[in-house]
Every structure is written in C-alpha cells, then in structure tokens.
XYZ file of C-alpha atoms in Angstrom:
242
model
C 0.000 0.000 0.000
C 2.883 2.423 0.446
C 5.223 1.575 -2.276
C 1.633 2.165 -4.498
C 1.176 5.981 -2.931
C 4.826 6.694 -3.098
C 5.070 5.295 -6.520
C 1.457 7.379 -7.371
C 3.225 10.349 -5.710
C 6.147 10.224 -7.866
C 4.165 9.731 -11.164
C 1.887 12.894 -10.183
C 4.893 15.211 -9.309
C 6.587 14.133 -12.640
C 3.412 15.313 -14.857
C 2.739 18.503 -12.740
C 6.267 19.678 -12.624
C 6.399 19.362 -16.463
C 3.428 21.381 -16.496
C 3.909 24.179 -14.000
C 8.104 24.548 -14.709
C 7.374 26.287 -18.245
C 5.102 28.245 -16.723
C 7.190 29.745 -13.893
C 10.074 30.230 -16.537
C 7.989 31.966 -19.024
C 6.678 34.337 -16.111
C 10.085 35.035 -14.644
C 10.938 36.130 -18.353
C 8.222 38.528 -18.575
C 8.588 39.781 -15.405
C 12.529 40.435 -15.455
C 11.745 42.153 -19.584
C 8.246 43.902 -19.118
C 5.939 43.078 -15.970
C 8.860 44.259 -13.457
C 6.340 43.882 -10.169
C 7.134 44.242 -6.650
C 9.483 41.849 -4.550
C 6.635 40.971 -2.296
C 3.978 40.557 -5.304
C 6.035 38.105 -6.831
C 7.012 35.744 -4.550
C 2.928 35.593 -3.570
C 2.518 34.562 -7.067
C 5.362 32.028 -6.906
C 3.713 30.812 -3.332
C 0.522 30.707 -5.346
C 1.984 28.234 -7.892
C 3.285 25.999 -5.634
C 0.240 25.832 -3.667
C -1.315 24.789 -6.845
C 1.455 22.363 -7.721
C 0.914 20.833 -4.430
C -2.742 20.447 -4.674
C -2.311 19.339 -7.904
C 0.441 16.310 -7.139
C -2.085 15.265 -4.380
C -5.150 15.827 -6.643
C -3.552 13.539 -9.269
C -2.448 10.633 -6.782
C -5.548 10.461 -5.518
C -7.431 10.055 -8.773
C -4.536 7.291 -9.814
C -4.503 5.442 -6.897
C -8.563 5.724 -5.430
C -10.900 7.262 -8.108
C -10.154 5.449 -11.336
C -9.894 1.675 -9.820
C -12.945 2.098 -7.761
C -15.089 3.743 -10.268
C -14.105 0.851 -12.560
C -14.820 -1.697 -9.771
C -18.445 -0.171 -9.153
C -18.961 0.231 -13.147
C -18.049 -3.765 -12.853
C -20.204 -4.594 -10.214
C -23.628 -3.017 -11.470
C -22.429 -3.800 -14.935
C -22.691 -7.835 -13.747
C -26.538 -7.211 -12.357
C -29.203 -9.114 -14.976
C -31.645 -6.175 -14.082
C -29.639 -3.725 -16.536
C -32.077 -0.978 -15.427
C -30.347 -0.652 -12.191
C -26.897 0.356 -14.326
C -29.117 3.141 -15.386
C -29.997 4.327 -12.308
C -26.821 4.600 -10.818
C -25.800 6.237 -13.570
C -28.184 8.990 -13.426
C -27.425 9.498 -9.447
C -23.857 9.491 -10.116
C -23.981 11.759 -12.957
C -26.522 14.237 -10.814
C -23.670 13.870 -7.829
C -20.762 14.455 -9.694
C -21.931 17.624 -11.334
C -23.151 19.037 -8.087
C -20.299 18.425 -6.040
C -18.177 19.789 -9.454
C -16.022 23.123 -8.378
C -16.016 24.622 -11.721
C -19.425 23.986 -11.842
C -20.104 25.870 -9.020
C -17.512 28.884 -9.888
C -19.972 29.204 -13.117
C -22.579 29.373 -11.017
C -21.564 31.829 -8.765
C -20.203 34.121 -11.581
C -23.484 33.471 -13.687
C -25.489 34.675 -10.721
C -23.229 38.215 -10.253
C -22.675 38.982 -13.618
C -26.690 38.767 -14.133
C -26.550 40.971 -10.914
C -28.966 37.935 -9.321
C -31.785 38.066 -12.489
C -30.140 34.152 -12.892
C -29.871 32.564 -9.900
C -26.803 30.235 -8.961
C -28.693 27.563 -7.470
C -31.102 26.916 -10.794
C -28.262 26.954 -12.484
C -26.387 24.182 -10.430
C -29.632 22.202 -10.399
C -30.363 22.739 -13.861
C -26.555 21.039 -14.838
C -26.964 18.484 -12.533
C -29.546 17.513 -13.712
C -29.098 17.668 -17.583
C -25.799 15.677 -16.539
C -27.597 13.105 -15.023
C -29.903 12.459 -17.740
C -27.428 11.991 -20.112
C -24.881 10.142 -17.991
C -28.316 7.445 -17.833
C -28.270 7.630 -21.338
C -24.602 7.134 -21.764
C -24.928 4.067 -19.480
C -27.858 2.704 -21.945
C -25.974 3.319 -24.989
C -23.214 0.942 -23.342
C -26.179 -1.589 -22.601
C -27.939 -1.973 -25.805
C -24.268 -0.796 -27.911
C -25.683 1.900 -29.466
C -23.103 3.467 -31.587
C -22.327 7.167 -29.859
C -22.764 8.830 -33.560
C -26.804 8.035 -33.238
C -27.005 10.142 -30.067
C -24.509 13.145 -30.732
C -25.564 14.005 -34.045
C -28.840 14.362 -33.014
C -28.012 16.268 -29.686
C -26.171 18.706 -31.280
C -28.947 19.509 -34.072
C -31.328 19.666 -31.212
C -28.778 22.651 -29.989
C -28.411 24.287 -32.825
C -32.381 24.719 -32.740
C -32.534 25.701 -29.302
C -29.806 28.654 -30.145
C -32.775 30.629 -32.444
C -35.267 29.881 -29.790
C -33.056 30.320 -26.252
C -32.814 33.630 -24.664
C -29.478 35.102 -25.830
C -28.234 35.526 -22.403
C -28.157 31.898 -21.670
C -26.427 30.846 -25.246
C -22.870 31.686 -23.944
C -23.650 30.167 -20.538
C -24.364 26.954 -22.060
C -21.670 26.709 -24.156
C -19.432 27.061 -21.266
C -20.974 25.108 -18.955
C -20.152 21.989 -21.245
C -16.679 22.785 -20.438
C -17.029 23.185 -16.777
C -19.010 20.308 -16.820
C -16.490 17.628 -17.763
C -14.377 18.617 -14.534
C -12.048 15.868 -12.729
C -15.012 14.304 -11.354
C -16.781 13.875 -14.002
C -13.490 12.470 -16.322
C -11.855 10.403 -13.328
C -14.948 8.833 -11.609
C -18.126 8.769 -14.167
C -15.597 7.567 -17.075
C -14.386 4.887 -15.315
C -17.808 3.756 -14.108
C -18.614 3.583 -17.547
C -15.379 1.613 -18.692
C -16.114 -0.731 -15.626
C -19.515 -1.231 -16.905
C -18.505 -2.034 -20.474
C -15.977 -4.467 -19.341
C -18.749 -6.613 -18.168
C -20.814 -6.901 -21.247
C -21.382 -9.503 -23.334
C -20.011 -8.391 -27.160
C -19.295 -5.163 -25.620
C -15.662 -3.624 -26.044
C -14.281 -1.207 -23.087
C -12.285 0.083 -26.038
C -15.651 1.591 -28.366
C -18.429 1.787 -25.768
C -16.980 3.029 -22.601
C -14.933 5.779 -23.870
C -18.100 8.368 -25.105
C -18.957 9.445 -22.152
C -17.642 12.565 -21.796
C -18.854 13.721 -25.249
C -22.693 13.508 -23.750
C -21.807 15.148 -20.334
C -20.444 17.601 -22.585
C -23.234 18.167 -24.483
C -25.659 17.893 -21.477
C -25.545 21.765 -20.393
C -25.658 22.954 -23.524
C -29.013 21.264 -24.194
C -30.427 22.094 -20.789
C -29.061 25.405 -20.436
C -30.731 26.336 -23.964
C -33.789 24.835 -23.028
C -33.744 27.056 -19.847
C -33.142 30.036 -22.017
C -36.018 28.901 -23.879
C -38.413 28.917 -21.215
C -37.103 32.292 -19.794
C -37.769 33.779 -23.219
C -41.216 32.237 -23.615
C -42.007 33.763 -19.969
C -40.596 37.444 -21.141
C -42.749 37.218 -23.877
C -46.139 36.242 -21.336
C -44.705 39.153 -19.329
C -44.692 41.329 -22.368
C-alpha cells in the first residue's frame, strides 16, 4: 500500500512539474523584460503556484490510486446485475452527484449569478446542470447496454442545440456553451468515465475500447441542451410578461 502511494506520488509530481516549470520560466521572463512587479507581489505569485502544484500532485495521486480503480470496480459490479435498469440508475445518481459536487461547476454558477446581478440565480443553475448531466450520464450508461453506436445520439443532440440557439434567450447561449466545459471537470473524467469503462468491461459483445470511452462527449453536451432549453423557457415567460 505504500510503495503504491509513493510510486502514485512520484508519477503525479513528474506530470505537474512538467506542467507548471514552463510556466514559472515563461513568467520570470516577462517579469525580469516587461511586468517588473514588486518583490513581495512576486514571490505571492510564486507561493501561489506551488500551492497549486501541491494540490495538484495530491489531486492527481488520488485520482490514480482511489478514483479510477474504484469507479471501474463499481462500473463492474452493477455492470454484472441481470436487471440492466439498475446500471441506469446509478448512472443517473452518479452523474446528478458528480456535477453538483463539481467546483467549476459551481464557480460558473456563482459568476453566472453576479454577472446577471442575481436576475439568474446560482442555485437553478447548479440544479439545472446536474440535472441535464444526469440524464445523459443514464443515457450514456444505456448506450453501453444496448451498444448503441455514440454517432446516433450526438448528431442528433447537437442539431437539437443548434435549434434551441434561435429559440433560447441570448443571455443563456454563452452560458451553455461554457458550462459543457465546466461540466467535464475531474469528477466527471476520473470517476463517471471509469464507471462507464467498468460497466462495459462486463458486457457480453461489448468492447471497453468503443463503448466506454463516449462518455464525456454527452456530459459535454448535457448543459448545452439544458441550459438552452432554460433560455427557452425564460424567453417564452418574457414574452407572457410582455
């Protein structure tokens, strides 16, 4: 159990070193040719970075060494159940879970709900992605089920958003766009991904390979649906108010 966090520890600093490094050198360079702040401004920013390095390196042994093997392992076990339904289920209350408990989710929010000066509030926003998240994340798991190819469901989701976009509220059209992004967060791509690979493991002419990589596209594609469809209703109701 050691040698695997040591060894998950090591792996983690490796990749965030080689990711934060060129960033503190191209910084330094800016700041010695044009930025030229403060002593004491600086080295906050440097302390900054390797606060983040450090959360990172833990972030990232974590997910190695807890998140990915036991969201396979549960994908595996409810993959194995004859009632397939119940895959379905638990996919839609993980997918609902993860998207709540997301932090970028939640910054989005937060920032949709001041920049709108309260008119949108934060909390039907966090329910509204959770929610569209969760949906799709049950469809995901029934694609997996039945091997649907993914083509037959994106296609058509993203013609069904390019609708919404003439009929949504132009305020929310941005929004959704960017909570797709926020959307497919860490927990999303560490624990819902590997559910699904778990899950796709277990069935019968199934490949982990082709239907439990996907996911991601339809979580993806989940606010910007559900976020347009909000804007949607929002403009129907300023029209009523009109």
């Amino acid at each position: 159990m050691i040698g695997a966090m040591l060894d998950s520890l090591r792996h983690a600093s490796i990749d965030v070193l080689q990711a934060i490094v060129p960033l503190v050198l191209f910084f330094l360079v800016f700041q010695v040719f044009h930025l030229r702040y403060p002593r004491r401004q600086v080295m906050k920013l440097l302390l900054g970075m390797a606060f983040t390095a450090v959360g990172m390196v833990l972030f990232l042994s974590g997910v190695f060494l807890g998140f990915l093997p036991t969201g396979q392992d549960i994908g595996r076990f409810f993959g194995s159940y004859e009632e397939k339904w119940v895959l379905v289920a638990v996919g839609v209350l993980l997918g609902f879970l993860a998207t709540f408990a997301e932090p970028a989710v939640r910054v989005l929010c937060y920032q949709v709900e001041k920049a709108s000066t309260g008119y949108i509030k934060s909390s039907l926003m966090l329910y509204t992605l959770s929610l569209g998240v969760a949906v799709l994340v049950g469809i995901g798991m029934m694609r997996i089920i039945y091997g649907v190819p993914l083509s037959y469901i994106i296609l058509p989701g993203y013609i069904l958003a390019v609708l919404l976009l003439f009929a949504s509220d132009r305020d929310f059209i941005g929004i959704s766009f960017d909570a797709g992004g926020v959307a497919t967060g860490p927990m999303a791509v560490t624990f819902l991904m590997a559910v699904a690979i778990g899950a796709a493991s277990m069935m019968e002419r199934s490949d982990p390979l082709v239907d439990g990589f996907g996911l991601i596209a339809l979580i993806a594609l989940a606010p910007i649906i559900f976020v347009l469809s909000l804007g949607v209703l929002v403009r129907l109701r300023k029209g009523d108010d009109g």
